[in-house]
Amino acid sequence: MSVLIRGRGLTRRYPMPKTHLFEKQAFTTGLEDADIDVREGSAVGLIGESGSGKSTLVRLLLALDTPSAGALEFDGRPVDASASARSLHWLRKQTGIVFQDPYASLDPRMSVGRIVGEPLWALGIDGDRRARVREVLEDVGLEADMADRFPHEFSGGQRQRIALARAIVHRPRLLVGDEPLSALDVTVRAQILELLGELRVRDGLTLLMVSHDIGVVQNLCDEVVVMKDGRIVEEGPTEKVLLQPQVSYTRRLLASIPVIENGT
Ligand SMILES: Nc1ncnc2c1ncn2[C@@H]1O[C@H](COP(=O)(O)OP(=O)(O)OP(=O)(O)O)[C@@H](O)[C@H]1O
Ligand SMILES: [Mg+2]
């Protein structure tokens, strides 16, 4: 399998607020020297305690933020996150993202059809856009006619399906989720998890999922990347990392989060 996204030495420092005018600028490090390869067709889980740099890493990988240092390639092509929005269209067409909060991520004034179809218009993707919106709503387990309704008419689980439809409407090759299931109750979480697995198989979608829930990672991902204090501290096949973690931090992290079924 070829590498879809390759990050080398990715680093992100955030300027700290100054307490007085002549103070030297101080920085806090969100991510330090991260090397990562996500292979096409794979499903990679990203785990680590709060503040370990997971969201910082996914933002950099999608060029939603600019690294302080390091290099990024998508499908062998260099990505310059500081380039204009228009010159990043080629990357946007191939990527999609779903965030944790299905309430915050949907504009309440827009119909579901407009929300879901927005990437098609914004990225200038031709074809019958309305038909595509109806089709993708059905793909995520909603009804095509829901396009005419508004976000407040839906439950949290349905809203997350809407957010997912929006993230895949333009048929990206890579779908990134930053805790996409954590705000959902157990039943809905299981349904969306199954849906992600189906999309992966049916469309050959590459997945990169941030999750606190080891069950999600175990179920969906074939590789795991573990982060601590802005660094990648361990990575490998899911089975290996979850059952035989090499680093004591990973062992502690796994002990502190929900049970792993090891099949024994
Ligand atoms: N915009 C920002 N400004 C300043 N510091 C930031 C910013 N975003 C993140 N950080 C810092 O960078 C570090 C990594 O944050 P990040 O949000 O990537 O962690 P995370 O692993 O996603 O955590 P969580 O599990 O809580 O979502 C933290 O120390 C955080 O305080
Ligand atoms: Mg985060």
Short mmCIF file of N, CA, C and O and ligand atoms in Angstrom, two decimals, residues 14-15 28-31 48-57 59 178-179 212, ligand 1:
data_model
loop_
_atom_site.label_atom_id
_atom_site.label_comp_id
_atom_site.label_asym_id
_atom_site.label_seq_id
_atom_site.Cartn_x
_atom_site.Cartn_y
_atom_site.Cartn_z
N TYR A 14 2.97 27.10 19.98
CA TYR A 14 1.96 28.15 20.09
C TYR A 14 2.53 29.29 20.92
O TYR A 14 3.08 29.04 22.01
N PRO A 15 2.42 30.53 20.46
CA PRO A 15 2.89 31.65 21.28
C PRO A 15 2.05 31.78 22.54
O PRO A 15 0.83 31.65 22.48
N THR A 28 4.52 27.53 23.84
CA THR A 28 4.22 26.21 24.38
C THR A 28 4.20 25.25 23.19
O THR A 28 3.79 25.62 22.09
N THR A 29 4.69 24.05 23.40
CA THR A 29 4.80 23.12 22.29
C THR A 29 3.59 22.21 22.23
O THR A 29 3.31 21.48 23.18
N GLY A 30 2.88 22.24 21.11
CA GLY A 30 1.74 21.36 20.93
C GLY A 30 2.16 20.04 20.31
O GLY A 30 1.60 18.98 20.59
N LEU A 31 3.19 20.13 19.44
CA LEU A 31 3.67 18.94 18.75
C LEU A 31 5.15 19.11 18.48
O LEU A 31 5.60 20.18 18.09
N GLY A 48 -3.84 8.95 23.26
CA GLY A 48 -2.92 9.69 24.13
C GLY A 48 -3.75 10.53 25.07
O GLY A 48 -4.89 10.88 24.75
N GLU A 49 -3.15 10.87 26.21
CA GLU A 49 -3.93 11.62 27.21
C GLU A 49 -4.28 13.01 26.68
O GLU A 49 -3.74 13.45 25.67
N SER A 50 -5.17 13.68 27.39
CA SER A 50 -5.59 15.02 27.00
C SER A 50 -4.37 15.95 26.97
O SER A 50 -3.52 15.90 27.86
N GLY A 51 -4.26 16.73 25.93
CA GLY A 51 -3.13 17.65 25.80
C GLY A 51 -1.88 17.02 25.20
O GLY A 51 -0.83 17.66 25.12
N SER A 52 -1.98 15.77 24.73
CA SER A 52 -0.79 15.10 24.21
C SER A 52 -0.47 15.50 22.77
O SER A 52 0.58 15.13 22.25
N GLY A 53 -1.38 16.24 22.11
CA GLY A 53 -1.06 16.74 20.77
C GLY A 53 -1.83 16.07 19.64
O GLY A 53 -1.52 16.30 18.47
N LYS A 54 -2.86 15.30 19.96
CA LYS A 54 -3.59 14.57 18.93
C LYS A 54 -4.29 15.52 17.95
O LYS A 54 -4.17 15.36 16.73
N SER A 55 -5.02 16.49 18.49
CA SER A 55 -5.73 17.42 17.60
C SER A 55 -4.74 18.29 16.83
O SER A 55 -4.96 18.60 15.65
N THR A 56 -3.66 18.67 17.48
CA THR A 56 -2.63 19.47 16.80
C THR A 56 -2.10 18.68 15.60
O THR A 56 -1.98 19.22 14.50
N LEU A 57 -1.82 17.41 15.81
CA LEU A 57 -1.29 16.59 14.72
C LEU A 57 -2.31 16.46 13.58
O LEU A 57 -1.96 16.66 12.41
N ARG A 59 -4.75 18.44 12.78
CA ARG A 59 -4.91 19.74 12.09
C ARG A 59 -3.77 19.99 11.12
O ARG A 59 -3.97 20.47 10.00
N ASP A 178 -11.85 13.53 14.75
CA ASP A 178 -11.25 13.93 16.03
C ASP A 178 -12.28 13.67 17.11
O ASP A 178 -13.17 14.48 17.34
N GLU A 179 -12.19 12.50 17.71
CA GLU A 179 -13.17 12.04 18.71
C GLU A 179 -14.59 12.06 18.15
O GLU A 179 -15.50 12.57 18.81
N HIS A 212 -10.54 8.30 22.52
CA HIS A 212 -10.21 7.92 23.89
C HIS A 212 -10.66 6.49 24.17
O HIS A 212 -10.33 5.92 25.19
N1 LIG B 1 -4.51 27.22 19.93
C1 LIG B 1 -3.68 26.89 20.91
N2 LIG B 1 -3.01 27.83 21.62
C2 LIG B 1 -2.15 27.51 22.61
N3 LIG B 1 -1.89 26.26 22.99
C3 LIG B 1 -2.52 25.27 22.35
C4 LIG B 1 -3.46 25.51 21.27
N4 LIG B 1 -3.94 24.33 20.82
C5 LIG B 1 -3.34 23.38 21.57
N5 LIG B 1 -2.49 23.93 22.47
C6 LIG B 1 -1.63 23.20 23.44
O1 LIG B 1 -0.96 22.17 22.72
C7 LIG B 1 -0.96 20.96 23.48
C8 LIG B 1 -1.62 19.86 22.66
O2 LIG B 1 -3.00 20.17 22.51
P1 LIG B 1 -4.00 19.29 21.65
O3 LIG B 1 -5.28 20.03 21.59
O4 LIG B 1 -3.35 18.91 20.38
O5 LIG B 1 -4.15 17.99 22.57
P2 LIG B 1 -5.13 16.73 22.43
O6 LIG B 1 -4.29 15.53 22.53
O7 LIG B 1 -5.97 16.89 21.23
O8 LIG B 1 -6.02 16.85 23.76
P3 LIG B 1 -7.57 16.46 24.01
O9 LIG B 1 -7.59 14.96 24.19
O10 LIG B 1 -7.91 17.16 25.29
O11 LIG B 1 -8.38 16.92 22.85
C9 LIG B 1 -1.67 21.27 24.80
O12 LIG B 1 -0.68 21.57 25.74
C10 LIG B 1 -2.49 22.49 24.47
O13 LIG B 1 -2.65 23.29 25.61
#
